[in-house]
mmCIF file with all atom_site columns, C-alpha atoms in Angstrom:
data_model
loop_
_atom_site.group_PDB
_atom_site.id
_atom_site.type_symbol
_atom_site.label_atom_id
_atom_site.label_alt_id
_atom_site.label_comp_id
_atom_site.label_asym_id
_atom_site.label_entity_id
_atom_site.label_seq_id
_atom_site.pdbx_PDB_ins_code
_atom_site.Cartn_x
_atom_site.Cartn_y
_atom_site.Cartn_z
_atom_site.occupancy
_atom_site.B_iso_or_equiv
_atom_site.pdbx_formal_charge
_atom_site.auth_seq_id
_atom_site.auth_comp_id
_atom_site.auth_asym_id
_atom_site.auth_atom_id
_atom_site.pdbx_PDB_model_num
ATOM 1   C CA . ALA A 1 1   ? 0.101   -111.723 -42.494 1.00 0.00 ? 101 ALA A CA 1
ATOM 2   C CA . GLY A 1 2   ? 3.378   -110.157 -42.123 1.00 0.00 ? 102 GLY A CA 1
ATOM 3   C CA . LYS A 1 3   ? 4.958   -107.837 -39.516 1.00 0.00 ? 103 LYS A CA 1
ATOM 4   C CA . ASP A 1 4   ? 4.275   -104.070 -39.289 1.00 0.00 ? 104 ASP A CA 1
ATOM 5   C CA . GLY A 1 5   ? 6.829   -102.026 -41.132 1.00 0.00 ? 105 GLY A CA 1
ATOM 6   C CA . LYS A 1 6   ? 8.803   -98.995  -39.784 1.00 0.00 ? 106 LYS A CA 1
ATOM 7   C CA . ASP A 1 7   ? 7.068   -95.611  -39.410 1.00 0.00 ? 107 ASP A CA 1
ATOM 8   C CA . GLY A 1 8   ? 7.362   -93.431  -42.450 1.00 0.00 ? 108 GLY A CA 1
ATOM 9   C CA . ARG A 1 9   ? 8.669   -89.823  -42.595 1.00 0.00 ? 109 ARG A CA 1
ATOM 10  C CA . ASP A 1 10  ? 6.556   -86.883  -41.376 1.00 0.00 ? 110 ASP A CA 1
ATOM 11  C CA . GLY A 1 11  ? 4.395   -85.347  -44.017 1.00 0.00 ? 111 GLY A CA 1
ATOM 12  C CA . ARG A 1 12  ? 4.366   -81.752  -45.156 1.00 0.00 ? 112 ARG A CA 1
ATOM 13  C CA . ASP A 1 13  ? 2.363   -79.072  -43.234 1.00 0.00 ? 113 ASP A CA 1
ATOM 14  C CA . GLY A 1 14  ? -1.167  -78.756  -44.465 1.00 0.00 ? 114 GLY A CA 1
ATOM 15  C CA . LYS A 1 15  ? -3.045  -75.607  -45.507 1.00 0.00 ? 115 LYS A CA 1
ATOM 16  C CA . ASP A 1 16  ? -4.528  -73.337  -42.797 1.00 0.00 ? 116 ASP A CA 1
ATOM 17  C CA . GLY A 1 17  ? -8.084  -74.220  -41.983 1.00 0.00 ? 117 GLY A CA 1
ATOM 18  C CA . GLU A 1 18  ? -11.066 -71.936  -41.742 1.00 0.00 ? 118 GLU A CA 1
ATOM 19  C CA . VAL A 1 19  ? -11.361 -69.476  -38.758 1.00 0.00 ? 119 VAL A CA 1
ATOM 20  C CA . GLY A 1 20  ? -13.186 -71.170  -35.990 1.00 0.00 ? 120 GLY A CA 1
ATOM 21  C CA . GLU A 1 21  ? -15.874 -69.801  -33.683 1.00 0.00 ? 121 GLU A CA 1
ATOM 22  C CA . MET A 1 22  ? -14.813 -67.504  -30.774 1.00 0.00 ? 122 MET A CA 1
ATOM 23  C CA . GLY A 1 23  ? -13.881 -69.456  -27.733 1.00 0.00 ? 123 GLY A CA 1
ATOM 24  C CA . GLU A 1 24  ? -14.697 -68.747  -24.098 1.00 0.00 ? 124 GLU A CA 1
ATOM 25  C CA . PRO A 1 25  ? -12.883 -65.755  -22.427 1.00 0.00 ? 125 PRO A CA 1
ATOM 26  C CA . GLY A 1 26  ? -9.564  -66.636  -20.855 1.00 0.00 ? 126 GLY A CA 1
ATOM 27  C CA . ILE A 1 27  ? -8.645  -66.115  -17.246 1.00 0.00 ? 127 ILE A CA 1
ATOM 28  C CA . GLN A 1 28  ? -7.771  -62.552  -16.118 1.00 0.00 ? 128 GLN A CA 1
ATOM 29  C CA . GLY A 1 29  ? -4.058  -61.651  -16.523 1.00 0.00 ? 129 GLY A CA 1
ATOM 30  C CA . SER A 1 30  ? -1.898  -59.995  -13.826 1.00 0.00 ? 130 SER A CA 1
ATOM 31  C CA . PRO A 1 31  ? -2.151  -56.118  -13.577 1.00 0.00 ? 131 PRO A CA 1
ATOM 32  C CA . GLY A 1 32  ? 0.150   -54.032  -15.851 1.00 0.00 ? 132 GLY A CA 1
ATOM 33  C CA . LEU A 1 33  ? 2.682   -51.390  -14.744 1.00 0.00 ? 133 LEU A CA 1
ATOM 34  C CA . ASP A 1 34  ? 1.403   -47.908  -13.501 1.00 0.00 ? 134 ASP A CA 1
ATOM 35  C CA . GLY A 1 35  ? 1.118   -45.354  -16.304 1.00 0.00 ? 135 GLY A CA 1
ATOM 36  C CA . ASN A 1 36  ? 2.320   -41.725  -16.166 1.00 0.00 ? 136 ASN A CA 1
ATOM 37  C CA . GLN A 1 37  ? 0.295   -39.276  -14.113 1.00 0.00 ? 137 GLN A CA 1
ATOM 38  C CA . GLY A 1 38  ? -2.223  -37.337  -16.172 1.00 0.00 ? 138 GLY A CA 1
ATOM 39  C CA . PRO A 1 39  ? -2.689  -33.536  -16.076 1.00 0.00 ? 139 PRO A CA 1
ATOM 40  C CA . PRO A 1 40  ? -4.619  -32.052  -13.122 1.00 0.00 ? 140 PRO A CA 1
ATOM 41  C CA . GLY A 1 41  ? -8.353  -31.853  -13.519 1.00 0.00 ? 141 GLY A CA 1
ATOM 42  C CA . PRO A 1 42  ? -10.433 -28.640  -13.224 1.00 0.00 ? 142 PRO A CA 1
ATOM 43  C CA . THR A 1 43  ? -10.915 -27.048  -9.748  1.00 0.00 ? 143 THR A CA 1
ATOM 44  C CA . GLY A 1 44  ? -14.012 -28.295  -8.103  1.00 0.00 ? 144 GLY A CA 1
ATOM 45  C CA . PRO A 1 45  ? -16.555 -26.148  -6.301  1.00 0.00 ? 145 PRO A CA 1
ATOM 46  C CA . ALA A 1 46  ? -15.703 -24.636  -2.978  1.00 0.00 ? 146 ALA A CA 1
ATOM 47  C CA . GLY A 1 47  ? -16.598 -26.752  -0.023  1.00 0.00 ? 147 GLY A CA 1
ATOM 48  C CA . ARG A 1 48  ? -18.719 -25.629  2.878   1.00 0.00 ? 148 ARG A CA 1
ATOM 49  C CA . ASP A 1 49  ? -17.109 -23.874  5.824   1.00 0.00 ? 149 ASP A CA 1
ATOM 50  C CA . GLY A 1 50  ? -16.058 -26.290  8.522   1.00 0.00 ? 150 GLY A CA 1
ATOM 51  C CA . VAL A 1 51  ? -16.800 -25.997  12.210  1.00 0.00 ? 151 VAL A CA 1
ATOM 52  C CA . ASP A 1 52  ? -14.513 -23.746  14.201  1.00 0.00 ? 152 ASP A CA 1
ATOM 53  C CA . GLY A 1 53  ? -11.974 -25.639  16.224  1.00 0.00 ? 153 GLY A CA 1
ATOM 54  C CA . GLU A 1 54  ? -11.355 -25.183  19.959  1.00 0.00 ? 154 GLU A CA 1
ATOM 55  C CA . ARG A 1 55  ? -9.583  -22.028  21.063  1.00 0.00 ? 155 ARG A CA 1
ATOM 56  C CA . GLY A 1 56  ? -5.917  -22.672  21.694  1.00 0.00 ? 156 GLY A CA 1
ATOM 57  C CA . SER A 1 57  ? -4.145  -21.721  24.915  1.00 0.00 ? 157 SER A CA 1
ATOM 58  C CA . SER A 1 58  ? -2.871  -18.175  25.339  1.00 0.00 ? 158 SER A CA 1
ATOM 59  C CA . GLY A 1 59  ? 0.752   -17.520  24.496  1.00 0.00 ? 159 GLY A CA 1
ATOM 60  C CA . ILE A 1 60  ? 3.243   -15.854  26.788  1.00 0.00 ? 160 ILE A CA 1
ATOM 61  C CA . GLN A 1 61  ? 2.979   -12.080  27.190  1.00 0.00 ? 161 GLN A CA 1
ATOM 62  C CA . GLY A 1 62  ? 5.364   -10.124  25.012  1.00 0.00 ? 162 GLY A CA 1
ATOM 63  C CA . PRO A 1 63  ? 7.570   -7.270   26.133  1.00 0.00 ? 163 PRO A CA 1
ATOM 64  C CA . PRO A 1 64  ? 5.992   -3.833   26.636  1.00 0.00 ? 164 PRO A CA 1
ATOM 65  C CA . GLY A 1 65  ? 5.769   -1.691   23.568  1.00 0.00 ? 165 GLY A CA 1
ATOM 66  C CA . PRO A 1 66  ? 7.334   1.758    23.097  1.00 0.00 ? 166 PRO A CA 1
ATOM 67  C CA . PRO A 1 67  ? 5.702   4.621    24.898  1.00 0.00 ? 167 PRO A CA 1
ATOM 68  C CA . GLY A 1 68  ? 2.936   6.305    22.978  1.00 0.00 ? 168 GLY A CA 1
ATOM 69  C CA . PRO A 1 69  ? 2.242   9.976    22.609  1.00 0.00 ? 169 PRO A CA 1
ATOM 70  C CA . ASN A 1 70  ? 1.042   11.894   25.646  1.00 0.00 ? 170 ASN A CA 1
ATOM 71  C CA . GLY A 1 71  ? -2.766  12.017   25.889  1.00 0.00 ? 171 GLY A CA 1
ATOM 72  C CA . GLY A 1 72  ? -4.448  15.207   24.724  1.00 0.00 ? 172 GLY A CA 1
ATOM 73  C CA . GLY A 1 73  ? -2.833  18.204   23.151  1.00 0.00 ? 173 GLY A CA 1
ATOM 74  C CA . VAL A 1 74  ? -3.410  19.992   19.885  1.00 0.00 ? 174 VAL A CA 1
ATOM 75  C CA . VAL A 1 75  ? -1.839  20.146   16.448  1.00 0.00 ? 175 VAL A CA 1
ATOM 76  C CA . TYR A 1 76  ? -1.196  23.355   14.469  1.00 0.00 ? 176 TYR A CA 1
ATOM 77  C CA . THR A 1 77  ? 0.634   24.453   11.366  1.00 0.00 ? 177 THR A CA 1
ATOM 78  C CA . ARG A 1 78  ? 3.440   27.026   11.595  1.00 0.00 ? 178 ARG A CA 1
ATOM 79  C CA . TRP A 1 79  ? 3.695   28.785   8.182   1.00 0.00 ? 179 TRP A CA 1
ATOM 80  C CA . GLY A 1 80  ? 7.040   30.054   6.949   1.00 0.00 ? 180 GLY A CA 1
ATOM 81  C CA . ARG A 1 81  ? 9.093   27.865   9.268   1.00 0.00 ? 181 ARG A CA 1
ATOM 82  C CA . THR A 1 82  ? 10.471  24.328   9.308   1.00 0.00 ? 182 THR A CA 1
ATOM 83  C CA . THR A 1 83  ? 10.746  24.080   13.140  1.00 0.00 ? 183 THR A CA 1
ATOM 84  C CA . CYS A 1 84  ? 8.368   24.293   16.042  1.00 0.00 ? 184 CYS A CA 1
ATOM 85  C CA . PRO A 1 85  ? 8.764   26.744   18.949  1.00 0.00 ? 185 PRO A CA 1
ATOM 86  C CA . ASN A 1 86  ? 11.254  25.554   21.543  1.00 0.00 ? 186 ASN A CA 1
ATOM 87  C CA . THR A 1 87  ? 8.677   25.278   24.379  1.00 0.00 ? 187 THR A CA 1
ATOM 88  C CA . THR A 1 88  ? 8.085   22.462   26.826  1.00 0.00 ? 188 THR A CA 1
ATOM 89  C CA . GLY A 1 89  ? 5.676   19.858   25.475  1.00 0.00 ? 189 GLY A CA 1
ATOM 90  C CA . THR A 1 90  ? 5.958   20.967   21.815  1.00 0.00 ? 190 THR A CA 1
ATOM 91  C CA . GLU A 1 91  ? 7.268   18.584   19.130  1.00 0.00 ? 191 GLU A CA 1
ATOM 92  C CA . LEU A 1 92  ? 7.618   18.621   15.355  1.00 0.00 ? 192 LEU A CA 1
ATOM 93  C CA . VAL A 1 93  ? 5.260   16.194   13.624  1.00 0.00 ? 193 VAL A CA 1
ATOM 94  C CA . TYR A 1 94  ? 6.706   16.915   10.147  1.00 0.00 ? 194 TYR A CA 1
ATOM 95  C CA . ALA A 1 95  ? 8.193   19.740   8.120   1.00 0.00 ? 195 ALA A CA 1
ATOM 96  C CA . GLY A 1 96  ? 7.092   20.425   4.588   1.00 0.00 ? 196 GLY A CA 1
ATOM 97  C CA . ARG A 1 97  ? 6.143   22.944   1.949   1.00 0.00 ? 197 ARG A CA 1
ATOM 98  C CA . ALA A 1 98  ? 3.008   24.999   1.691   1.00 0.00 ? 198 ALA A CA 1
ATOM 99  C CA . GLY A 1 99  ? 0.694   23.932   -1.168  1.00 0.00 ? 199 GLY A CA 1
ATOM 100 C CA . GLY A 1 100 ? -2.509  25.166   -2.659  1.00 0.00 ? 200 GLY A CA 1
ATOM 101 C CA . ILE A 1 101 ? -4.347  25.786   -5.936  1.00 0.00 ? 201 ILE A CA 1
ATOM 102 C CA . LYS A 1 102 ? -2.916  28.076   -8.636  1.00 0.00 ? 202 LYS A CA 1
ATOM 103 C CA . ASN A 1 103 ? -4.585  31.543   -8.430  1.00 0.00 ? 203 ASN A CA 1
ATOM 104 C CA . ASN A 1 104 ? -6.270  31.327   -11.897 1.00 0.00 ? 204 ASN A CA 1
ATOM 105 C CA . VAL A 1 105 ? -7.516  27.704   -11.692 1.00 0.00 ? 205 VAL A CA 1
ATOM 106 C CA . LYS A 1 106 ? -10.924 26.641   -10.507 1.00 0.00 ? 206 LYS A CA 1
ATOM 107 C CA . GLY A 1 107 ? -11.308 23.819   -7.952  1.00 0.00 ? 207 GLY A CA 1
ATOM 108 C CA . GLY A 1 108 ? -8.744  22.366   -5.664  1.00 0.00 ? 208 GLY A CA 1
ATOM 109 C CA . ALA A 1 109 ? -7.955  23.082   -2.055  1.00 0.00 ? 209 ALA A CA 1
ATOM 110 C CA . ALA A 1 110 ? -9.836  25.986   -0.389  1.00 0.00 ? 210 ALA A CA 1
ATOM 111 C CA . ASN A 1 111 ? -7.072  26.464   2.262   1.00 0.00 ? 211 ASN A CA 1
ATOM 112 C CA . HIS A 1 112 ? -3.375  26.068   2.025   1.00 0.00 ? 212 HIS A CA 1
ATOM 113 C CA . LEU A 1 113 ? -1.987  22.681   3.028   1.00 0.00 ? 213 LEU A CA 1
ATOM 114 C CA . CYS A 1 114 ? 1.319   21.769   4.642   1.00 0.00 ? 214 CYS A CA 1
ATOM 115 C CA . LEU A 1 115 ? 2.539   19.059   2.262   1.00 0.00 ? 215 LEU A CA 1
ATOM 116 C CA . PRO A 1 116 ? 5.183   16.592   3.364   1.00 0.00 ? 216 PRO A CA 1
ATOM 117 C CA . GLU A 1 117 ? 8.523   16.758   1.570   1.00 0.00 ? 217 GLU A CA 1
ATOM 118 C CA . ILE A 1 118 ? 8.187   13.155   0.250   1.00 0.00 ? 218 ILE A CA 1
ATOM 119 C CA . PRO A 1 119 ? 4.564   12.258   -0.509  1.00 0.00 ? 219 PRO A CA 1
ATOM 120 C CA . ASP A 1 120 ? 3.075   8.745    -0.612  1.00 0.00 ? 220 ASP A CA 1
ATOM 121 C CA . TYR A 1 121 ? 1.171   8.280    -3.921  1.00 0.00 ? 221 TYR A CA 1
ATOM 122 C CA . LEU A 1 122 ? -1.733  5.867    -4.135  1.00 0.00 ? 222 LEU A CA 1
ATOM 123 C CA . ARG A 1 123 ? -1.750  6.090    -7.936  1.00 0.00 ? 223 ARG A CA 1
ATOM 124 C CA . TYR A 1 124 ? 0.443   8.318    -9.976  1.00 0.00 ? 224 TYR A CA 1
ATOM 125 C CA . THR A 1 125 ? 1.529   8.206    -13.627 1.00 0.00 ? 225 THR A CA 1
ATOM 126 C CA . PRO A 1 126 ? 3.583   11.287   -14.779 1.00 0.00 ? 226 PRO A CA 1
ATOM 127 C CA . GLY A 1 127 ? 1.757   13.322   -17.433 1.00 0.00 ? 227 GLY A CA 1
ATOM 128 C CA . VAL A 1 128 ? -1.569  11.433   -17.042 1.00 0.00 ? 228 VAL A CA 1
ATOM 129 C CA . HIS A 1 129 ? -3.207  13.433   -14.203 1.00 0.00 ? 229 HIS A CA 1
ATOM 130 C CA . SER A 1 130 ? -3.085  16.815   -15.935 1.00 0.00 ? 230 SER A CA 1
ATOM 131 C CA . GLY A 1 131 ? -6.858  17.162   -16.176 1.00 0.00 ? 231 GLY A CA 1
ATOM 132 C CA . ASN A 1 132 ? -7.495  16.630   -12.473 1.00 0.00 ? 232 ASN A CA 1
ATOM 133 C CA . SER A 1 133 ? -7.620  19.233   -9.781  1.00 0.00 ? 233 SER A CA 1
ATOM 134 C CA . GLN A 1 134 ? -4.055  19.943   -8.755  1.00 0.00 ? 234 GLN A CA 1
ATOM 135 C CA . VAL A 1 135 ? -2.204  21.093   -5.684  1.00 0.00 ? 235 VAL A CA 1
ATOM 136 C CA . ARG A 1 136 ? 0.885   23.144   -6.394  1.00 0.00 ? 236 ARG A CA 1
ATOM 137 C CA . GLY A 1 137 ? 3.684   24.468   -4.262  1.00 0.00 ? 237 GLY A CA 1
ATOM 138 C CA . VAL A 1 138 ? 3.363   27.988   -2.830  1.00 0.00 ? 238 VAL A CA 1
ATOM 139 C CA . GLU A 1 139 ? 6.078   30.530   -3.548  1.00 0.00 ? 239 GLU A CA 1
ATOM 140 C CA . TYR A 1 140 ? 6.747   33.929   -2.082  1.00 0.00 ? 240 TYR A CA 1
ATOM 141 C CA . ASP A 1 141 ? 5.810   36.522   -4.707  1.00 0.00 ? 241 ASP A CA 1
ATOM 142 C CA . THR A 1 142 ? 7.455   39.586   -3.205  1.00 0.00 ? 242 THR A CA 1
ATOM 143 C CA . HIS A 1 143 ? 8.742   42.429   -5.267  1.00 0.00 ? 243 HIS A CA 1
ATOM 144 C CA . GLY A 1 144 ? 10.279  44.578   -2.617  1.00 0.00 ? 244 GLY A CA 1
ATOM 145 C CA . GLY A 1 145 ? 10.254  45.350   1.080   1.00 0.00 ? 245 GLY A CA 1
ATOM 146 C CA . PRO A 1 146 ? 11.660  43.191   3.867   1.00 0.00 ? 246 PRO A CA 1
ATOM 147 C CA . LEU A 1 147 ? 10.793  39.872   2.107   1.00 0.00 ? 247 LEU A CA 1
ATOM 148 C CA . ARG A 1 148 ? 12.569  40.793   -1.168  1.00 0.00 ? 248 ARG A CA 1
ATOM 149 C CA . SER A 1 149 ? 15.292  38.163   -0.470  1.00 0.00 ? 249 SER A CA 1
ATOM 150 C CA . VAL A 1 150 ? 12.760  35.289   -0.581  1.00 0.00 ? 250 VAL A CA 1
ATOM 151 C CA . PHE A 1 151 ? 11.208  36.223   -3.952  1.00 0.00 ? 251 PHE A CA 1
ATOM 152 C CA . GLN A 1 152 ? 10.017  33.008   -5.684  1.00 0.00 ? 252 GLN A CA 1
ATOM 153 C CA . HIS A 1 153 ? 11.289  30.746   -2.899  1.00 0.00 ? 253 HIS A CA 1
ATOM 154 C CA . ASP A 1 154 ? 9.126   27.838   -1.735  1.00 0.00 ? 254 ASP A CA 1
ATOM 155 C CA . ALA A 1 155 ? 7.106   28.637   1.377   1.00 0.00 ? 255 ALA A CA 1
ATOM 156 C CA . PRO A 1 156 ? 8.091   26.201   4.151   1.00 0.00 ? 256 PRO A CA 1
ATOM 157 C CA . CYS A 1 157 ? 5.782   24.971   6.921   1.00 0.00 ? 257 CYS A CA 1
ATOM 158 C CA . ALA A 1 158 ? 5.939   22.868   10.052  1.00 0.00 ? 258 ALA A CA 1
ATOM 159 C CA . VAL A 1 159 ? 3.137   20.804   11.656  1.00 0.00 ? 259 VAL A CA 1
ATOM 160 C CA . CYS A 1 160 ? 3.600   20.979   15.420  1.00 0.00 ? 260 CYS A CA 1
ATOM 161 C CA . ARG A 1 161 ? 1.939   19.209   18.295  1.00 0.00 ? 261 ARG A CA 1
ATOM 162 C CA . THR A 1 162 ? 1.827   20.597   21.828  1.00 0.00 ? 262 THR A CA 1
ATOM 163 C CA . SER A 1 163 ? 0.770   18.413   24.724  1.00 0.00 ? 263 SER A CA 1
ATOM 164 C CA . THR A 1 164 ? 0.388   21.322   27.126  1.00 0.00 ? 264 THR A CA 1
ATOM 165 C CA . ARG A 1 165 ? -2.585  22.990   25.366  1.00 0.00 ? 265 ARG A CA 1
ATOM 166 C CA . VAL A 1 166 ? -6.176  21.925   24.758  1.00 0.00 ? 266 VAL A CA 1
ATOM 167 C CA . THR A 1 167 ? -7.049  24.588   22.126  1.00 0.00 ? 267 THR A CA 1
ATOM 168 C CA . VAL A 1 168 ? -5.046  26.421   19.493  1.00 0.00 ? 268 VAL A CA 1
ATOM 169 C CA . LEU A 1 169 ? -6.058  29.438   17.455  1.00 0.00 ? 269 LEU A CA 1
ATOM 170 C CA . MET A 1 170 ? -4.096  31.371   14.812  1.00 0.00 ? 270 MET A CA 1
ATOM 171 C CA . ILE A 1 171 ? -5.060  35.027   14.694  1.00 0.00 ? 271 ILE A CA 1
ATOM 172 C CA . PRO A 1 172 ? -3.769  36.779   11.583  1.00 0.00 ? 272 PRO A CA 1
ATOM 173 C CA . ALA A 1 173 ? -2.287  40.289   11.817  1.00 0.00 ? 273 ALA A CA 1
ATOM 174 C CA . LYS A 1 174 ? -1.889  40.103   15.587  1.00 0.00 ? 274 LYS A CA 1
ATOM 175 C CA . THR A 1 175 ? 1.326   39.745   17.684  1.00 0.00 ? 275 THR A CA 1
ATOM 176 C CA . GLN A 1 176 ? -0.380  39.237   21.096  1.00 0.00 ? 276 GLN A CA 1
ATOM 177 C CA . CYS A 1 177 ? -2.964  36.826   22.370  1.00 0.00 ? 277 CYS A CA 1
ATOM 178 C CA . PRO A 1 178 ? -6.300  37.792   23.947  1.00 0.00 ? 278 PRO A CA 1
ATOM 179 C CA . PRO A 1 179 ? -6.402  37.866   27.719  1.00 0.00 ? 279 PRO A CA 1
ATOM 180 C CA . SER A 1 180 ? -6.219  34.354   29.421  1.00 0.00 ? 280 SER A CA 1
ATOM 181 C CA . TRP A 1 181 ? -4.623  32.849   26.275  1.00 0.00 ? 281 TRP A CA 1
ATOM 182 C CA . THR A 1 182 ? -0.932  31.722   26.050  1.00 0.00 ? 282 THR A CA 1
ATOM 183 C CA . LEU A 1 183 ? 1.247   32.781   23.156  1.00 0.00 ? 283 LEU A CA 1
ATOM 184 C CA . GLU A 1 184 ? 2.636   29.767   21.333  1.00 0.00 ? 284 GLU A CA 1
ATOM 185 C CA . TYR A 1 185 ? 4.521   31.589   18.529  1.00 0.00 ? 285 TYR A CA 1
ATOM 186 C CA . THR A 1 186 ? 4.484   34.747   16.475  1.00 0.00 ? 286 THR A CA 1
ATOM 187 C CA . GLY A 1 187 ? 5.643   35.627   12.929  1.00 0.00 ? 287 GLY A CA 1
#
């Protein structure tokens, strides 16, 4: 027998074999990177009210407030004027214009009102409220006599408060008060 010869050259790659059976699962890999945050989910139902906490300690007392109005007194409307009488204890609450319902319209205010110069509207859309009951400005409708100069002028008014009275009464067509009453204004 002779000696072994040298190894031969590597052969060519063979053809792929048939797919084998599935093997056992491999070991778990390391976690991947965090993904982007998703959109918020729907709001959940409201939770139950919690228990009230303990009452906190009182804060320091603040400075005194401005003085309030004097106790008591009465308020009245002075028609045809924008000022109140210059008497002790009497002050102007506001000045305005007389208002009421047009003479040929049903509904609206039964008595005249002293409307402020600049009203506060809760809801107002120009041109929309034409079907509602309206309050209009009052004008002097004089055609002669001593009030001729105020023909078709707005009728002013003043709401006054006096702290020195407990009752007020306006008596039309009188220039003097009944006995034991005090005259506040005339005219």
